[in-house]
Amino acid sequence: MKQYPVAPEGWPFISLALVISIILLMIKPWLAVFGLIPFIFFCFFFRNPARNGPESPHELLSPADGRVMSVTRLDHVEDLDGPAVCITIFLSLFNVHINRAPISGKVYTRRYRPGKYLPAFKSHASELNERNTIGIDAGNRKVLVNQITGFIARRIVCDVTPGDTVRQRARFGMIRFGSCTELICPADVQIKVQVGDKVRAGQTVMAAFPESVSSGPVVTEP
């Protein structure tokens, strides 16, 4: 996918704000500020910075920018055929909202589930809110990413479908205006982050598979 400095999903908002600014400018110059402020905000919110680097096949990179809200062990996840670890990332309005693939592989599942629009920082929001799930098969390893809406976020964008191949760090979607993203990986990974850490999509190492395990934080129980 072609890299744009501003995500295409933001173009309609930016264009509308620009048109309003021009109209207000023609009425009275000082009124243009009421269109310029949202124009600047939309350019900032929909920013799409490049996240480049070498592939790390034994590491899982963050699928989103934000702050780690929780690291939780799950007894069984059907899509992973066993126990797992769920790392939950909260995205504020000021974070980049592009979702990126944590590892290279083939998309083997995609599921949409309607739901509520509770604030994303609430502990039960991930269970009740609208969500989209994709699964990536990286050979002998599978991981899941959940895109979850929040109180302000009302639109999930997902660019991939089952059968598509994704590359680590590549964009696969976004969530508009504040949200939550979950990375669910097999229980035998070594977690590299802890609650409160700030993470960046396609840059922060969230977990490592056994081939490259080294010391790191211990997973917290729910």
Short mmCIF file of C-alpha atoms in Angstrom, two decimals:
data_model
loop_
_atom_site.label_atom_id
_atom_site.label_comp_id
_atom_site.label_asym_id
_atom_site.label_seq_id
_atom_site.Cartn_x
_atom_site.Cartn_y
_atom_site.Cartn_z
CA MET A 1 0.00 0.00 0.00
CA LYS A 2 1.29 3.46 -0.91
CA GLN A 3 2.52 5.52 2.02
CA TYR A 4 0.78 8.88 2.49
CA PRO A 5 1.73 11.38 5.23
CA VAL A 6 -1.97 11.63 6.06
CA ALA A 7 -4.22 8.56 6.03
CA PRO A 8 -6.79 8.58 3.17
CA GLU A 9 -9.60 8.17 5.73
CA GLY A 10 -8.85 11.71 6.88
CA TRP A 11 -9.03 13.39 3.48
CA PRO A 12 -12.82 14.05 3.53
CA PHE A 13 -12.58 15.65 6.99
CA ILE A 14 -9.57 17.76 6.01
CA SER A 15 -11.17 18.85 2.73
CA LEU A 16 -14.39 19.87 4.47
CA ALA A 17 -12.50 21.89 7.09
CA LEU A 18 -10.49 23.59 4.35
CA VAL A 19 -13.61 24.52 2.37
CA ILE A 20 -15.23 25.93 5.52
CA SER A 21 -12.07 27.97 6.21
CA ILE A 22 -12.13 29.46 2.72
CA ILE A 23 -15.83 30.33 2.93
CA LEU A 24 -15.37 31.95 6.35
CA LEU A 25 -12.30 33.79 5.07
CA MET A 26 -14.38 35.37 2.31
CA ILE A 27 -17.04 36.44 4.81
CA LYS A 28 -14.65 37.87 7.41
CA PRO A 29 -10.94 36.98 7.59
CA TRP A 30 -10.93 36.40 11.35
CA LEU A 31 -13.73 33.81 11.04
CA ALA A 32 -11.38 31.52 9.10
CA VAL A 33 -9.84 30.40 12.39
CA PHE A 34 -13.01 28.36 13.09
CA GLY A 35 -12.25 26.24 10.05
CA LEU A 36 -8.49 26.29 10.49
CA ILE A 37 -8.58 24.74 13.96
CA PRO A 38 -10.40 21.54 12.85
CA PHE A 39 -8.23 21.48 9.71
CA ILE A 40 -5.09 21.33 11.85
CA PHE A 41 -6.66 18.78 14.21
CA PHE A 42 -7.67 16.41 11.40
CA CYS A 43 -4.21 16.66 9.79
CA PHE A 44 -2.71 15.78 13.17
CA PHE A 45 -5.13 12.99 14.03
CA PHE A 46 -4.90 11.22 10.67
CA ARG A 47 -1.11 11.53 10.41
CA ASN A 48 0.55 8.42 9.02
CA PRO A 49 4.27 8.44 9.87
CA ALA A 50 6.52 5.90 8.17
CA ARG A 51 7.57 3.04 10.45
CA ASN A 52 10.45 1.26 8.74
CA GLY A 53 13.02 -1.29 9.85
CA PRO A 54 14.26 -4.84 9.30
CA GLU A 55 11.86 -7.72 9.82
CA SER A 56 12.09 -9.54 13.15
CA PRO A 57 10.47 -12.96 12.61
CA HIS A 58 10.88 -13.99 16.26
CA GLU A 59 9.44 -10.78 17.71
CA LEU A 60 5.94 -9.32 17.91
CA LEU A 61 5.84 -5.56 17.39
CA SER A 62 3.12 -3.30 18.72
CA PRO A 63 0.04 -3.11 16.47
CA ALA A 64 -0.80 0.38 17.75
CA ASP A 65 0.55 3.54 19.35
CA GLY A 66 -0.57 4.17 22.91
CA ARG A 67 -0.15 2.99 26.48
CA VAL A 68 -0.24 -0.59 27.80
CA MET A 69 -3.38 -0.93 29.95
CA SER A 70 -3.07 -4.58 30.90
CA VAL A 71 -1.14 -7.79 30.31
CA THR A 72 -3.39 -10.76 31.04
CA ARG A 73 -3.13 -14.54 30.80
CA LEU A 74 -6.04 -16.33 29.11
CA ASP A 75 -6.74 -19.99 29.82
CA HIS A 76 -7.81 -20.80 26.28
CA VAL A 77 -8.23 -18.93 23.01
CA GLU A 78 -9.95 -20.97 20.32
CA ASP A 79 -8.21 -19.29 17.37
CA LEU A 80 -4.81 -20.06 18.91
CA ASP A 81 -5.77 -23.57 20.06
CA GLY A 82 -4.54 -23.06 23.60
CA PRO A 83 -3.62 -20.63 26.38
CA ALA A 84 -2.60 -17.12 25.43
CA VAL A 85 -1.50 -13.70 26.64
CA CYS A 86 -3.52 -10.57 25.86
CA ILE A 87 -1.76 -7.18 25.80
CA THR A 88 -4.24 -4.30 25.77
CA ILE A 89 -3.21 -0.90 24.37
CA PHE A 90 -5.21 2.29 24.99
CA LEU A 91 -5.05 4.96 22.29
CA SER A 92 -5.86 8.54 23.24
CA LEU A 93 -6.98 11.20 20.78
CA PHE A 94 -3.36 12.34 20.50
CA ASN A 95 -1.88 9.00 19.45
CA VAL A 96 -1.35 7.88 15.86
CA HIS A 97 -4.36 5.66 15.09
CA ILE A 98 -2.91 3.52 12.31
CA ASN A 99 -2.87 -0.22 13.09
CA ARG A 100 0.18 -2.17 11.89
CA ALA A 101 0.91 -5.88 11.54
CA PRO A 102 2.89 -7.19 14.54
CA ILE A 103 4.50 -9.93 12.43
CA SER A 104 4.65 -11.04 8.80
CA GLY A 105 2.28 -13.78 7.71
CA LYS A 106 -1.03 -14.67 6.10
CA VAL A 107 -4.39 -13.44 7.37
CA TYR A 108 -6.35 -16.58 8.25
CA THR A 109 -9.41 -15.06 9.89
CA ARG A 110 -11.30 -11.80 10.13
CA ARG A 111 -14.39 -11.36 12.26
CA TYR A 112 -16.53 -8.33 13.01
CA ARG A 113 -18.67 -8.19 16.14
CA PRO A 114 -21.13 -5.35 16.79
CA GLY A 115 -21.27 -3.96 20.30
CA LYS A 116 -21.41 -0.94 22.56
CA TYR A 117 -19.29 2.22 22.60
CA LEU A 118 -18.07 2.37 26.18
CA PRO A 119 -14.95 4.43 27.02
CA ALA A 120 -11.96 2.40 25.80
CA PHE A 121 -10.10 2.72 29.11
CA LYS A 122 -12.83 0.84 31.00
CA SER A 123 -11.75 -2.69 31.93
CA HIS A 124 -14.87 -4.33 30.47
CA ALA A 125 -14.90 -2.28 27.26
CA SER A 126 -12.96 -4.91 25.32
CA GLU A 127 -15.65 -7.50 26.09
CA LEU A 128 -18.69 -5.36 25.29
CA ASN A 129 -17.62 -2.86 22.62
CA GLU A 130 -17.75 -3.18 18.86
CA ARG A 131 -14.67 -4.97 17.58
CA ASN A 132 -12.91 -6.41 14.58
CA THR A 133 -10.52 -9.35 14.92
CA ILE A 134 -7.85 -10.46 12.48
CA GLY A 135 -5.65 -13.52 12.82
CA ILE A 136 -2.17 -13.75 11.30
CA ASP A 137 -0.52 -17.10 10.60
CA ALA A 138 3.26 -16.74 10.59
CA GLY A 139 4.05 -20.36 9.78
CA ASN A 140 4.09 -22.33 13.03
CA ARG A 141 2.89 -19.30 15.02
CA LYS A 142 -0.46 -17.54 15.12
CA VAL A 143 -1.43 -14.21 16.67
CA LEU A 144 -4.63 -12.18 16.90
CA VAL A 145 -5.21 -8.44 16.84
CA ASN A 146 -8.47 -6.93 18.09
CA GLN A 147 -9.49 -3.45 16.93
CA ILE A 148 -11.95 -2.15 19.53
CA THR A 149 -14.01 1.03 19.39
CA GLY A 150 -14.41 3.47 22.27
CA PHE A 151 -16.78 6.21 23.40
CA ILE A 152 -15.58 8.59 20.67
CA ALA A 153 -14.28 6.06 18.15
CA ARG A 154 -17.19 4.90 16.00
CA ARG A 155 -15.53 3.53 12.90
CA ILE A 156 -13.21 0.56 12.50
CA VAL A 157 -11.24 0.41 9.26
CA CYS A 158 -9.68 -2.91 8.23
CA ASP A 159 -7.82 -3.20 4.93
CA VAL A 160 -7.20 -6.97 4.91
CA THR A 161 -9.25 -10.11 4.34
CA PRO A 162 -8.49 -13.82 4.86
CA GLY A 163 -5.87 -15.00 2.39
CA ASP A 164 -4.04 -11.66 2.27
CA THR A 165 -0.34 -11.59 3.10
CA VAL A 166 0.84 -8.88 5.49
CA ARG A 167 4.34 -7.71 6.28
CA GLN A 168 5.52 -6.77 9.72
CA ARG A 169 5.00 -3.01 10.32
CA ALA A 170 2.63 -2.67 7.34
CA ARG A 171 -0.66 -0.89 7.90
CA PHE A 172 -3.74 -3.12 8.07
CA GLY A 173 -6.30 -0.60 9.31
CA MET A 174 -7.13 2.15 11.77
CA ILE A 175 -9.76 3.22 14.31
CA ARG A 176 -11.12 6.75 14.29
CA PHE A 177 -10.97 9.05 17.31
CA GLY A 178 -9.72 7.18 20.38
CA SER A 179 -9.82 3.44 20.83
CA CYS A 180 -8.27 0.25 22.15
CA THR A 181 -6.19 -2.43 20.42
CA GLU A 182 -5.39 -5.91 21.76
CA LEU A 183 -2.52 -8.18 20.79
CA ILE A 184 -3.22 -11.82 21.65
CA CYS A 185 -0.31 -14.23 21.36
CA PRO A 186 0.54 -17.79 22.46
CA ALA A 187 1.29 -18.22 26.17
CA ASP A 188 4.88 -19.36 25.59
CA VAL A 189 6.08 -15.92 24.44
CA GLN A 190 8.32 -13.74 26.56
CA ILE A 191 6.52 -10.47 27.30
CA LYS A 192 8.70 -7.40 26.78
CA VAL A 193 6.35 -4.67 28.07
CA GLN A 194 4.47 -3.96 31.25
CA VAL A 195 1.46 -1.94 32.34
CA GLY A 196 2.01 1.79 31.85
CA ASP A 197 4.59 1.49 29.07
CA LYS A 198 4.18 3.77 26.06
CA VAL A 199 4.40 1.83 22.79
CA ARG A 200 4.65 2.70 19.10
CA ALA A 201 3.15 0.66 16.27
CA GLY A 202 5.76 -1.16 14.22
CA GLN A 203 8.59 -0.17 16.57
CA THR A 204 8.07 -1.36 20.14
CA VAL A 205 8.79 -5.05 20.74
CA MET A 206 5.82 -6.41 22.69
CA ALA A 207 6.83 -10.06 22.95
CA ALA A 208 9.40 -12.57 21.71
CA PHE A 209 8.89 -16.16 20.62
CA PRO A 210 11.03 -18.84 22.33
CA GLU A 211 13.72 -18.70 19.60
CA SER A 212 14.84 -15.31 20.88
CA VAL A 213 13.71 -15.31 24.51
CA SER A 214 15.67 -13.20 26.96
CA SER A 215 14.85 -11.67 30.32
CA GLY A 216 11.81 -9.43 30.54
CA PRO A 217 8.86 -8.42 32.74
CA VAL A 218 6.66 -11.11 34.22
CA VAL A 219 3.07 -11.36 32.95
CA THR A 220 0.55 -10.07 35.45
CA GLU A 221 -2.48 -12.13 36.31
CA PRO A 222 -5.96 -10.58 35.92
#
